[in-house]
Short mmCIF file of C-alpha atoms (C1' of nucleotides) and ligand atoms in Angstrom, two decimals:
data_model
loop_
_atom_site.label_atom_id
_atom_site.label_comp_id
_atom_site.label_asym_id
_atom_site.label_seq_id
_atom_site.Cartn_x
_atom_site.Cartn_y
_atom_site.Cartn_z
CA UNK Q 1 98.81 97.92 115.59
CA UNK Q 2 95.25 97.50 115.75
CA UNK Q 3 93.12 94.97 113.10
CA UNK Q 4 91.25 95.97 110.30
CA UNK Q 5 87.99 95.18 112.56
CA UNK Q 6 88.63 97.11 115.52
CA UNK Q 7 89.31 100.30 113.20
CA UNK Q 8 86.16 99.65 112.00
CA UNK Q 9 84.09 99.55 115.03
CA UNK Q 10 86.03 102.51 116.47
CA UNK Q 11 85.14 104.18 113.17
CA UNK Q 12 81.27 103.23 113.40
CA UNK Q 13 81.55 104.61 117.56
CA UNK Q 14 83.27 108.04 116.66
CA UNK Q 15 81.11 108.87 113.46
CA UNK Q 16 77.76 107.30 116.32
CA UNK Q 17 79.20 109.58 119.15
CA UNK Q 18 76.95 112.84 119.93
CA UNK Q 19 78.30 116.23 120.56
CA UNK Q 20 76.93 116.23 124.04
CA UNK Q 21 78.64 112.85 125.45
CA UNK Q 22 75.58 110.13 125.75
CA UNK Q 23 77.23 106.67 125.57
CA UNK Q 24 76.56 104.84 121.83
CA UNK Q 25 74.26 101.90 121.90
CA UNK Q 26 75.20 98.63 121.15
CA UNK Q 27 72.38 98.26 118.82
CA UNK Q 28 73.28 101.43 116.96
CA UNK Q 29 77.02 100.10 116.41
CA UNK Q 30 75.14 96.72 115.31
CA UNK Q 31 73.14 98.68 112.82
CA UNK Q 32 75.98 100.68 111.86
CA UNK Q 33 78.18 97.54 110.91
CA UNK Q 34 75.52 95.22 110.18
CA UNK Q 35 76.54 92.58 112.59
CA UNK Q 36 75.05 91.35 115.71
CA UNK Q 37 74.18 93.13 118.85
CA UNK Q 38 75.79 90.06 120.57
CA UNK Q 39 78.92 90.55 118.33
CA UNK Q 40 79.30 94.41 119.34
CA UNK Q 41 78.92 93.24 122.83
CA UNK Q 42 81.59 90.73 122.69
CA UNK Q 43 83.81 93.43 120.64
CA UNK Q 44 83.20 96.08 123.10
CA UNK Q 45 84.13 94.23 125.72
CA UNK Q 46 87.90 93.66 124.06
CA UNK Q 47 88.03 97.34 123.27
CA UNK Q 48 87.46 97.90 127.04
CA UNK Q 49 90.41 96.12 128.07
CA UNK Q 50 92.46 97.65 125.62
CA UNK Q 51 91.38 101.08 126.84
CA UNK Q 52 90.12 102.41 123.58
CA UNK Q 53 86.88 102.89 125.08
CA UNK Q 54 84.85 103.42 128.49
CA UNK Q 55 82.05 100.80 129.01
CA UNK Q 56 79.20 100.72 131.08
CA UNK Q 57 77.17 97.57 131.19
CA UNK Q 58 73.70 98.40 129.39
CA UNK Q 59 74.74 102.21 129.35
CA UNK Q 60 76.70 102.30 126.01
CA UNK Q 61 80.18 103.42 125.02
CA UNK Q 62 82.06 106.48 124.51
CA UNK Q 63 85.93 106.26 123.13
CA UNK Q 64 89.06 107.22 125.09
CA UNK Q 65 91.21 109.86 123.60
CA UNK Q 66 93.25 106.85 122.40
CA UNK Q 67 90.20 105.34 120.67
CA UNK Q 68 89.29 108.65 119.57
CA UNK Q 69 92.65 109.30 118.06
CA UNK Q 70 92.88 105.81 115.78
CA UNK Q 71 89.00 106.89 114.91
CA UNK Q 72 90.38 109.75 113.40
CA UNK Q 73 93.17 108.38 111.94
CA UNK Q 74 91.62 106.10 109.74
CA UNK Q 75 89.14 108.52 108.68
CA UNK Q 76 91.87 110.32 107.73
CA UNK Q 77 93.83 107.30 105.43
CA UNK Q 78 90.21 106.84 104.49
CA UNK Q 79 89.55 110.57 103.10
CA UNK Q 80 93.08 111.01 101.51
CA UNK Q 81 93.03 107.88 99.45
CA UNK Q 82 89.14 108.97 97.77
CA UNK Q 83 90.96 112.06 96.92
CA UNK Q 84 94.00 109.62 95.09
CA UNK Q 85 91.64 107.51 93.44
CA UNK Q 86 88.80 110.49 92.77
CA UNK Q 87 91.91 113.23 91.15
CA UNK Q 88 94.66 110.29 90.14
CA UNK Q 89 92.85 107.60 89.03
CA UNK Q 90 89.61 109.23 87.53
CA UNK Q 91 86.87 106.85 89.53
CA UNK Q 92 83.72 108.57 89.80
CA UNK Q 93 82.97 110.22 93.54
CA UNK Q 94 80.42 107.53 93.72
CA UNK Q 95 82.45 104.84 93.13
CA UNK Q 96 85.66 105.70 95.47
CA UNK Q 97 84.02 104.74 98.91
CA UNK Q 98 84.31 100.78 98.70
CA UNK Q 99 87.44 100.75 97.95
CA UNK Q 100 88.80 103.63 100.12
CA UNK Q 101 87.14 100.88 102.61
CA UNK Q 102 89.58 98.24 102.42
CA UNK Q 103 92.41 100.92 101.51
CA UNK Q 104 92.13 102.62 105.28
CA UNK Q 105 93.29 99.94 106.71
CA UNK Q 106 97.16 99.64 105.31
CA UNK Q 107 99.82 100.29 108.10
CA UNK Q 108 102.27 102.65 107.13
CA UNK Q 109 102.92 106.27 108.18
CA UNK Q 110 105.15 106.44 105.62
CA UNK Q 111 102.64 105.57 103.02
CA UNK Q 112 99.86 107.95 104.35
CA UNK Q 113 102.06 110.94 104.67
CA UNK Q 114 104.03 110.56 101.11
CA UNK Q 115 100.41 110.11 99.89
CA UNK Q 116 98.77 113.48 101.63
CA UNK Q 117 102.23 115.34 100.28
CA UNK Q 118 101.77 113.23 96.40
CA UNK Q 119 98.13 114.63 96.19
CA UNK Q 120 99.32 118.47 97.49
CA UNK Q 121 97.71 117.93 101.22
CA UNK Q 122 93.99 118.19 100.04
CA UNK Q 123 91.48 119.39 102.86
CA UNK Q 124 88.91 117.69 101.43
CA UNK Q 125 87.54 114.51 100.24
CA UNK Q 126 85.96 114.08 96.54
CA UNK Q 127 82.72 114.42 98.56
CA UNK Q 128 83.42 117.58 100.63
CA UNK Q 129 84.11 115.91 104.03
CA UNK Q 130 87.31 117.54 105.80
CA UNK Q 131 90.31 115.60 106.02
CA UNK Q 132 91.78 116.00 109.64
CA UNK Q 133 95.48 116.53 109.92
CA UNK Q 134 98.34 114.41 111.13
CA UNK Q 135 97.67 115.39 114.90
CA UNK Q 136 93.49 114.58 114.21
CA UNK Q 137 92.68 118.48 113.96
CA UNK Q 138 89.70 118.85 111.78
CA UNK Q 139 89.40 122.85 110.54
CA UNK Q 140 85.87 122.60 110.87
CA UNK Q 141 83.73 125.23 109.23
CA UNK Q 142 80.65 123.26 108.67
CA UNK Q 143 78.49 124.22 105.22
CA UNK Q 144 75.05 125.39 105.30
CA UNK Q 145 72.46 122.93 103.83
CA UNK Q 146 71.10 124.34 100.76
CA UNK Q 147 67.55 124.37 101.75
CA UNK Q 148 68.18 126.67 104.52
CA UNK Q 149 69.94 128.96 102.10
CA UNK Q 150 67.91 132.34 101.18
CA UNK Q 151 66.85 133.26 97.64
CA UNK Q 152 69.54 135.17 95.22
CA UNK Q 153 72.35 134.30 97.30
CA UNK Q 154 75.54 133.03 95.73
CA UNK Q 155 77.15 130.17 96.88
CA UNK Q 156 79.45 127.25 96.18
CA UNK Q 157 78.75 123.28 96.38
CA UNK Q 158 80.99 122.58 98.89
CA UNK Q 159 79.46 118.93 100.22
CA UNK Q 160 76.84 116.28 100.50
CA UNK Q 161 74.99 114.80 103.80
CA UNK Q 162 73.49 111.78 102.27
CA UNK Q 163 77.03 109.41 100.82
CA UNK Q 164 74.74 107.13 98.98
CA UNK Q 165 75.94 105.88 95.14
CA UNK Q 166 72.51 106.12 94.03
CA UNK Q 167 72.46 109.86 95.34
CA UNK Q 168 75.53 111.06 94.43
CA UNK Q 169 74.74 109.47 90.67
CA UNK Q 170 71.44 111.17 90.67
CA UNK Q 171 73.58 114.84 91.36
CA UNK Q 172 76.36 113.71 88.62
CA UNK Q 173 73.22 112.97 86.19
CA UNK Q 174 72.08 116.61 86.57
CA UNK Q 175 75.34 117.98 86.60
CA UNK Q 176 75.68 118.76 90.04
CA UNK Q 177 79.37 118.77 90.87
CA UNK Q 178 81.57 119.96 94.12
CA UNK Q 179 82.62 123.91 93.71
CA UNK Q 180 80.19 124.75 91.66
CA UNK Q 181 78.70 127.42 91.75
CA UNK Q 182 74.52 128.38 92.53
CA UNK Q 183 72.22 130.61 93.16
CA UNK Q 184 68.40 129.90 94.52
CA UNK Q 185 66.29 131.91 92.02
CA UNK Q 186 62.80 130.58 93.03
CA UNK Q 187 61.36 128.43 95.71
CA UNK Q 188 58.06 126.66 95.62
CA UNK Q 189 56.19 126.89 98.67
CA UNK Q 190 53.74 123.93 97.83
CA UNK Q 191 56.54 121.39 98.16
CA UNK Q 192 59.77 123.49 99.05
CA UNK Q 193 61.18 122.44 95.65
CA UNK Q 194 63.68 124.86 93.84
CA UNK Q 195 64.85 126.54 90.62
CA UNK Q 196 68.41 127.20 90.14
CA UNK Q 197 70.87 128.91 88.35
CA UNK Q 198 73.93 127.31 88.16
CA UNK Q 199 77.41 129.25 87.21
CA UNK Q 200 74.96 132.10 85.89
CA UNK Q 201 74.41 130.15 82.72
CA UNK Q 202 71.89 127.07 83.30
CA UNK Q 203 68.61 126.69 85.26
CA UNK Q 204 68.04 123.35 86.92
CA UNK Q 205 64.77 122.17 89.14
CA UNK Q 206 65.58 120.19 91.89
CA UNK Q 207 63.41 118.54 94.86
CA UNK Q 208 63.62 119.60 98.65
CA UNK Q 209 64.27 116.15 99.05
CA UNK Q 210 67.62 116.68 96.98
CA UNK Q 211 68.61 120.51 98.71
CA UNK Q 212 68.45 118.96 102.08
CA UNK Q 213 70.74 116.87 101.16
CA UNK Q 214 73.28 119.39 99.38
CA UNK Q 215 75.49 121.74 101.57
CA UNK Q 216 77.02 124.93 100.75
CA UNK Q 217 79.11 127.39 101.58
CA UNK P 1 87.14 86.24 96.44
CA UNK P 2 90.10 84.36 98.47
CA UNK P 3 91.25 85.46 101.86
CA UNK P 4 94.50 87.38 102.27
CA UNK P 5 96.29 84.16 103.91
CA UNK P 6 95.15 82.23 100.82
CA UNK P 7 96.66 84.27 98.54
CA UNK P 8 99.65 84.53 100.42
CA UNK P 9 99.94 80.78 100.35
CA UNK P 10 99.44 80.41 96.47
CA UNK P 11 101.89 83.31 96.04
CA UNK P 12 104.68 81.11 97.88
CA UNK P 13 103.63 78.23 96.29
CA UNK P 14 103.97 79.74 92.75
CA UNK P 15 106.95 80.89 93.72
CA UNK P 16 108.41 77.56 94.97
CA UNK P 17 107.11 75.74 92.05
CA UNK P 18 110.12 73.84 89.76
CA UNK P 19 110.49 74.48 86.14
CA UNK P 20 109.62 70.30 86.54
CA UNK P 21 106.25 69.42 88.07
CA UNK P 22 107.96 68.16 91.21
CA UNK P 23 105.77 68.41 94.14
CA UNK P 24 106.17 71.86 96.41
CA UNK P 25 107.37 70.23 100.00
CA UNK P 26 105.16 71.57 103.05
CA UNK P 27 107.93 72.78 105.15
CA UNK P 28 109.46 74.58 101.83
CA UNK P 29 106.15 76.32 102.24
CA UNK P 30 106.03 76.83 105.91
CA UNK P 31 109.52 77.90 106.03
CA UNK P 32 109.04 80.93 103.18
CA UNK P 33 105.43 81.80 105.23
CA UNK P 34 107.67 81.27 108.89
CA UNK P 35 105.02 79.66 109.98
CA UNK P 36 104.67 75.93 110.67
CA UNK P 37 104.61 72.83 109.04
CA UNK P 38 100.97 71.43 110.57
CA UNK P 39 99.32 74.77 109.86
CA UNK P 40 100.97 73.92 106.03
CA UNK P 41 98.89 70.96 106.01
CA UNK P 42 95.84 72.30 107.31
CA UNK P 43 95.55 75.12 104.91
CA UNK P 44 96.83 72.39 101.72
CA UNK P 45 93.71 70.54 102.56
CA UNK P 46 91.41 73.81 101.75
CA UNK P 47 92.85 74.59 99.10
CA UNK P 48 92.92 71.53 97.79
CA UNK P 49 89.12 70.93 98.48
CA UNK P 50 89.00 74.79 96.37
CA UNK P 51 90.63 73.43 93.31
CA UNK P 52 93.58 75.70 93.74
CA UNK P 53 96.00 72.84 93.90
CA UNK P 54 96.25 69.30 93.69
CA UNK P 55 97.95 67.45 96.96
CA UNK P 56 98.76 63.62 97.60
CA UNK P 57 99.68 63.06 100.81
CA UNK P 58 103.26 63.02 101.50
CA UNK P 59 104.00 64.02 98.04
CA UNK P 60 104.30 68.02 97.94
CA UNK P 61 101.65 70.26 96.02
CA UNK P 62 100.81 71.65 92.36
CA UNK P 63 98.86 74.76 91.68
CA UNK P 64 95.90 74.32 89.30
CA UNK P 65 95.49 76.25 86.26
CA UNK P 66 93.41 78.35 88.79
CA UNK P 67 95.89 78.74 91.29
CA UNK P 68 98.16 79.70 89.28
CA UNK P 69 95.98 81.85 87.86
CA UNK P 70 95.05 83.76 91.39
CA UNK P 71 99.12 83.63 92.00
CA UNK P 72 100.02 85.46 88.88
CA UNK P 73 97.21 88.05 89.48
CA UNK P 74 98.86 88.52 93.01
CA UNK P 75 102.11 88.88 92.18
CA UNK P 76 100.91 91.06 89.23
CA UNK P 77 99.10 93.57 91.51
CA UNK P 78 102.55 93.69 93.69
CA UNK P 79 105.00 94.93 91.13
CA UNK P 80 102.43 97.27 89.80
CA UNK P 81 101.97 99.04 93.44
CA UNK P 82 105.84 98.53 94.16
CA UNK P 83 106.15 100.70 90.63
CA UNK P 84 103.39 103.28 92.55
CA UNK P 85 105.56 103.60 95.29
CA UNK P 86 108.76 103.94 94.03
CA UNK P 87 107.89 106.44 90.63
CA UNK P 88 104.78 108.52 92.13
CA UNK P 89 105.56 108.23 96.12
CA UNK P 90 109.58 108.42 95.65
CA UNK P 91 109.80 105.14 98.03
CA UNK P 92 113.43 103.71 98.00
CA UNK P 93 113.60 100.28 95.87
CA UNK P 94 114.14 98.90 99.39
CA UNK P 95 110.71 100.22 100.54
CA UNK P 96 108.17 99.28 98.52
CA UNK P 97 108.13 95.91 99.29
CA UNK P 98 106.55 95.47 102.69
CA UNK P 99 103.87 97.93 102.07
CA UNK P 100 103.26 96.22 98.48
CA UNK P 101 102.96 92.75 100.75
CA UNK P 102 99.41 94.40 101.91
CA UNK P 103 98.28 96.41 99.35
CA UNK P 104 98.47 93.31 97.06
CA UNK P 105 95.35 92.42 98.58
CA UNK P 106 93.15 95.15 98.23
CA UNK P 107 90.20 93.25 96.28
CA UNK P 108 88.97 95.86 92.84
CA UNK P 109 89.99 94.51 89.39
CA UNK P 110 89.25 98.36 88.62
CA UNK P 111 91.58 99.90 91.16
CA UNK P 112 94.75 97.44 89.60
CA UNK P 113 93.94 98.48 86.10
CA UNK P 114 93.45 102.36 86.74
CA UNK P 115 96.30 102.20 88.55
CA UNK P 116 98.13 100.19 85.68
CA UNK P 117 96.82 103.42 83.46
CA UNK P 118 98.01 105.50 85.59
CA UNK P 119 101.53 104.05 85.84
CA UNK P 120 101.94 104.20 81.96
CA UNK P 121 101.59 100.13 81.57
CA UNK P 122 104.72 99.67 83.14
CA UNK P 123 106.72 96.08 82.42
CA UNK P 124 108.93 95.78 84.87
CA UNK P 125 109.30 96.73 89.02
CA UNK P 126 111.65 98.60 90.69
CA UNK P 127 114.04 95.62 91.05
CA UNK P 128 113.40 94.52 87.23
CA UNK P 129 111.01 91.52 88.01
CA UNK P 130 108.56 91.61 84.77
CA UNK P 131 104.97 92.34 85.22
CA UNK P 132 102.54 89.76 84.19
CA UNK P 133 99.86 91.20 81.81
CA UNK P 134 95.87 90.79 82.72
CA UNK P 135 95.80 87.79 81.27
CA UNK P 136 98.74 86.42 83.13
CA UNK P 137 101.44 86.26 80.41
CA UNK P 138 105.00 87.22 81.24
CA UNK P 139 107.08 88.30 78.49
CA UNK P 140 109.79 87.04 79.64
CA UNK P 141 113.53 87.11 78.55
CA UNK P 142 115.61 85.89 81.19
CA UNK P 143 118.65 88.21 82.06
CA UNK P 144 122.14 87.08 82.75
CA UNK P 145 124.10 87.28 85.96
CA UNK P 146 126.94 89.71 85.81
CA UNK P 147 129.25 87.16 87.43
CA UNK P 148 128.89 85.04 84.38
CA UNK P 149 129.00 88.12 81.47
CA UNK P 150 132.19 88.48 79.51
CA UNK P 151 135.06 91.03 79.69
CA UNK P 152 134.63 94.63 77.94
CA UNK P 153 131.19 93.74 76.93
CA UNK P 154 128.40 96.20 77.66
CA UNK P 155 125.49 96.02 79.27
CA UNK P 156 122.91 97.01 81.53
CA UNK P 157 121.88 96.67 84.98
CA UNK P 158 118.10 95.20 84.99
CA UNK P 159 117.57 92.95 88.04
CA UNK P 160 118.27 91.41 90.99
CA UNK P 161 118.48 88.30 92.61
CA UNK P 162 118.36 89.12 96.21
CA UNK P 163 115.49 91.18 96.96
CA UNK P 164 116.79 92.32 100.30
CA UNK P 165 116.60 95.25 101.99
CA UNK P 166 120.39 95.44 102.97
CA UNK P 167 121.70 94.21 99.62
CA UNK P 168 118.97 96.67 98.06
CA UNK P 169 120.90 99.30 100.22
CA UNK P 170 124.00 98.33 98.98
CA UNK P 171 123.67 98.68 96.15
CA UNK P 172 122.39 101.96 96.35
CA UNK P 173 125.53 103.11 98.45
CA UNK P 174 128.11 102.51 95.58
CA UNK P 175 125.58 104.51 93.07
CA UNK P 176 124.30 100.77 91.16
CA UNK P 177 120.53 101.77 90.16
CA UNK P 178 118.37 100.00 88.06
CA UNK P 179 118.96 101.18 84.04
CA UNK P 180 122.55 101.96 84.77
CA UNK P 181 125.28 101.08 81.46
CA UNK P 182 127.80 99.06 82.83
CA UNK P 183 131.06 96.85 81.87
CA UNK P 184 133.79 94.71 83.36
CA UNK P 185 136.94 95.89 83.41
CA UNK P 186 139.03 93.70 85.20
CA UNK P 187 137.89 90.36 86.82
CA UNK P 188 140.33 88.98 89.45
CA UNK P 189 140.65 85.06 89.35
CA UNK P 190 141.73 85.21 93.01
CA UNK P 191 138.29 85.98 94.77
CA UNK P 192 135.92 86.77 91.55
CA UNK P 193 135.82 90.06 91.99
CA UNK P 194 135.17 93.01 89.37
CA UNK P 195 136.32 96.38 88.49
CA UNK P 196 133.55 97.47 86.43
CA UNK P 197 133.38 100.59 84.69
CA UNK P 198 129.63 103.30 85.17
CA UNK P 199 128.54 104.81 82.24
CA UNK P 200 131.53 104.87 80.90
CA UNK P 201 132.29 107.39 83.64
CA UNK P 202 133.19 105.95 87.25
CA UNK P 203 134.87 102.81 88.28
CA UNK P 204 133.89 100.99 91.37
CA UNK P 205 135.08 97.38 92.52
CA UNK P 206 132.34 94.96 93.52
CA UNK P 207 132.78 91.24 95.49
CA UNK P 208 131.61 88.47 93.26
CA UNK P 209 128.79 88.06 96.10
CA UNK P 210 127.63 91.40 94.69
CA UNK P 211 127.94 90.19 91.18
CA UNK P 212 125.81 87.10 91.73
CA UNK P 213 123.11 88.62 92.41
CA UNK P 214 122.89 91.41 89.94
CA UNK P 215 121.19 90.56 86.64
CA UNK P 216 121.72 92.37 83.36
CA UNK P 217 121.00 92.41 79.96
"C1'" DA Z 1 52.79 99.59 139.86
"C1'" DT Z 2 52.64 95.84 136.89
"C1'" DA Z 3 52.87 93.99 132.61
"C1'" DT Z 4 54.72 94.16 128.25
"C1'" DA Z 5 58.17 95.46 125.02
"C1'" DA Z 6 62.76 96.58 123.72
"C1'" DA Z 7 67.61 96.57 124.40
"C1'" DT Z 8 71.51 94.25 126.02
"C1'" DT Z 9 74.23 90.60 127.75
"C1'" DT Z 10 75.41 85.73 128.39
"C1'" DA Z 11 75.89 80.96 126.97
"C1'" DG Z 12 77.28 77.97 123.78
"C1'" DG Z 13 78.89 77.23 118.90
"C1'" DT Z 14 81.18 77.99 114.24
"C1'" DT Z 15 84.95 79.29 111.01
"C1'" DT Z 16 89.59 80.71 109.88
"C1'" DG Z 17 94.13 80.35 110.74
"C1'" DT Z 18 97.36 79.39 113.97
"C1'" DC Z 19 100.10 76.45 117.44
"C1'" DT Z 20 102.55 72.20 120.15
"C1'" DA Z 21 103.13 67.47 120.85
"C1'" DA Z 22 102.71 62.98 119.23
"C1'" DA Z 23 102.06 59.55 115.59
"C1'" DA Z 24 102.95 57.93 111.00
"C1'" DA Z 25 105.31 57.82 106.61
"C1'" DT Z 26 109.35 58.51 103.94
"C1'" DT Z 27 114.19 59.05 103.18
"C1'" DT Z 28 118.90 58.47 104.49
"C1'" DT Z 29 122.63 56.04 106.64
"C1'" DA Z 30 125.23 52.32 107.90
"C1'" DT I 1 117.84 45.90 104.82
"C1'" DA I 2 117.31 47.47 109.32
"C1'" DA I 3 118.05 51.47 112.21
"C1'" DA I 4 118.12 56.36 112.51
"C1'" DA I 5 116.87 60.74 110.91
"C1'" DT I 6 113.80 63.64 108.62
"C1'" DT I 7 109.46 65.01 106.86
"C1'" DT I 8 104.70 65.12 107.09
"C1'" DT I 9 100.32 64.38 109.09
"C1'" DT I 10 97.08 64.03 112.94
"C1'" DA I 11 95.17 65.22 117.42
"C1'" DG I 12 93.89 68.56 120.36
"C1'" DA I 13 93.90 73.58 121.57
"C1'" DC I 14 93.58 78.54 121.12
"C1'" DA I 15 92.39 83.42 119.62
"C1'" DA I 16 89.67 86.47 116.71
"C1'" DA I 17 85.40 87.51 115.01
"C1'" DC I 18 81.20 86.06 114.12
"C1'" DC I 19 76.46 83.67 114.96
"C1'" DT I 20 71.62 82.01 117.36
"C1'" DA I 21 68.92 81.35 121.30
"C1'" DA I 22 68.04 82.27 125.95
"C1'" DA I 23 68.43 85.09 130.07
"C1'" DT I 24 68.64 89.53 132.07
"C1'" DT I 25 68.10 94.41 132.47
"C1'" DT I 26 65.96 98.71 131.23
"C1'" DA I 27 62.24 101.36 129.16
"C1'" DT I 28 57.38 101.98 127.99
"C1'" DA I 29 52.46 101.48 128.44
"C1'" DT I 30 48.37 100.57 130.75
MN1 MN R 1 83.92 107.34 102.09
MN1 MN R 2 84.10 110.69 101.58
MN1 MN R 3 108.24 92.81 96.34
MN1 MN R 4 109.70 93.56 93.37
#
DNA sequence: ATATAAATTTAGGTTTGTCTAAAAATTTTA
DNA sequence: TAAAATTTTTAGACAAACCTAAATTTATAT
C-alpha cells in the first residue's frame, strides 16, 4: 500500500508531532531521517496529495488521521517483531532495533496478527515502549523517570527514554534489566547521583545522567 | 549488500539455469519476473559490470560463482522463513510463499541463523524443497514422481512440483500433506490415473495431472 | 526598521528500475 | 539461401527518492 519510505517519514512526523498541534519542521524531519531538507520538501509535498498529511508552505506538517493511522501501524509491526526477535530469538534489547527497521515494513495483516497472537499479544516492546493495538489504541500509562522518584520507594524498571545501543549496553553491563525491581536508598545532592538496591539483595551506584534516562513504574 | 530487485533477478536466474551451461535467455528471465525483455537487458548489464554473471550479447547469461553464491543464500533464507510460517505461525503450505517473497530480503546474517536455531535446523520447506546449508551445499537426493513409481510399493509423500496455490489447495482438500505413507493401488492405463491407498487407511483416486506433480521418496 | 541569519522551497540533476517503440541480430521456414 | 519470424538490444522516457546550489521566505538582532 504505501513504500517502505513513506512509512518512514510518516513514522519520523508522528514520533516529531507535539501534544499541542504545532506543524513539524522540515528540518526536524531532515534531522530525524538524515536526508535533505530539500528531500523532505519534495516528500512532503507527495504526502500532501495523497492526503496523509496537511501542508502549509514554510509552516510545517501535521498528519491526517489517515497518516496518523499507518504511523501507528508500523510502530506497531515495528514493536511486535523486537518482542519476536528479543523473547524468540534471544538478540540482545540492544541489538533488535536495526533489524525490527527493515522488518516493519512487510505487508501482511495476516503476518502481523498471527505474529502478536504467536508471541501471546505482548503490550510491550523489549524496551518498555507500548505496543498499540490493531485499531492504533495505545493504553498509555506513562512511567515516572527514575530521578524524579522519592527515596525508599519501591518500584519496577518498566522503560528507557534514551534507545541508544551504547546506553542500553551500559544498563545490561550493570545488570540493569526491564521488571526489575529498585529502590532509591541514597541520593547525592552534589551531583544528583544515586545508590540503589536492587531486588533487596544488591547495591548499585549509578549517575543522574543514567536515572534520567530510566523510567519506572 | 544487493538491492531487493537484484536478488530477485539472480534468484530467477539460478533458477532458470540448465544442468548444461547453456546460456539463461532474457525473455526466459523477463517472463518468470513479468516484466519486460529491455528492462532484462538493462539490469544484465549491471550485473554483469558486478561480477554476478557473465553475459555475451545475444547469447543468454551465467551466474558467477558469486551469483550463485548470493542466489543460494536467497533462496536459502526463503525456505527457512516459509518453515517459520508454516510450523510457528500455522500458515497454510499455500501461504507462506508470498510473504516469504519479501521477507527473503530482510538484510542480517544473524536474524537467518537465529532463526535457523530457532527452527531446529530444519532441511526441508513446507513443500519438501531442501534447504541449502550456510555454506550453500544442498544435500540433495532427488525424489521420484509418483506417476512414474511402481505398483504396491510404498512410499512417501515429500515434494512437489507445482508450487501453486490452487494445486497446493488441492491437495490439501483430498487430505495429501507433506510426510504422508502412501501406495498405488490400481493404475488405470486408460487416463493414468491412481487409486492409491493413505496410511494404509483411506483410499482416494487422483488424475495423473495430480500424480505428476507430486514427488516422493 | 533594517540588516543579518536561519529555515524552507525551487531548480536542475542523479540513480535505480521500469516502460514502449524501433533497430539489429539470430533463428526458423520455405 | 533468402524471406519471414522471433529474440534481443538500443533509444528515449518516466517515476521514486535522493542530491547540491540558488532563490525565497521567515525569524532574529542591532
Ligand atoms: Mn526500535
Ligand atoms: Mn523499541
Ligand atoms: Mn516459496
Ligand atoms: Mn517453498
Amino acid at each position: 500500500m504505501y513504500s517502505f519510505t513513506e512509512e518512514n517519514y510518516l513514522k519520523a512526523i508522528y514520533k516529531l508531532s507535539d501534544v499541542d498541534g504545532n506543524g513539524v519542521s522540515t528540518n526536524s524531519i531532515a534531522e530525524n531521517l538524515e536526508t535533505k531538507a530539500a528531500s523532505v520538501t519534495d516528500m512532503i509535498k507527495k504526502l500532501s496529495n495523497k492526503k496523509l498529511l496537511k501542508y502549509e508552505k514554510y509552516k510545517g506538517v501535521n498528519l491526517t488521521p489517515k497518516g496518523k493511522d499507518v504511523a501507528i501501524q508500523t510502530i506497531r509491526k515495528h514493536r511486535i517483531w523486537e518482542v519476536f526477535l528479543h523473547e524468540k530469538l534471544k538478540f540482545g534489547w540492544e541489538e533488535v532495533h536495526d533489524v525490527a527497521e527493515q522488518l516493519e515494513h512487510i505487508q501482511s495483516e495476516l503476518l502481523i496478527n498471527k505474529l502478536d497472537e504467536f508471541l501471546g499479544f505482548p503490550t510491550h516492546d523489549p524496551h518498555g515502549d507500548p505496543i498499540p493495538g490493531k485499531n492504533g489504541e495505545f493504553q498509555g500509562n506513562p512511567f515516572a523517570s527514575l530521578d524524579t522518584v522519592e527515596i525508599h520507594k519501591k518500584v519496577v524498571l518498566s522503560g528507557v527514554i534514551n534507545h541508544s545501543v551504547s546506553f542500553l549496553q551500559h544498563l545490561k553491563k550493570i545488570d540493569l534489566t526491564l521488571g526489575q525491581q529498585l529502590t532509591i536508598i541514597e541520593r547525592n545532592d552534589y551531583d544528583q547521583s544515586l545508590k540503589l538496591m536492587l531486588n533487596d539483595q544488591v547495591e548499585i551506584f549509578i549517575s543522574n545522567e543514567v536515572a534520567k534516562n530510566i523510567l519506572v513504574k
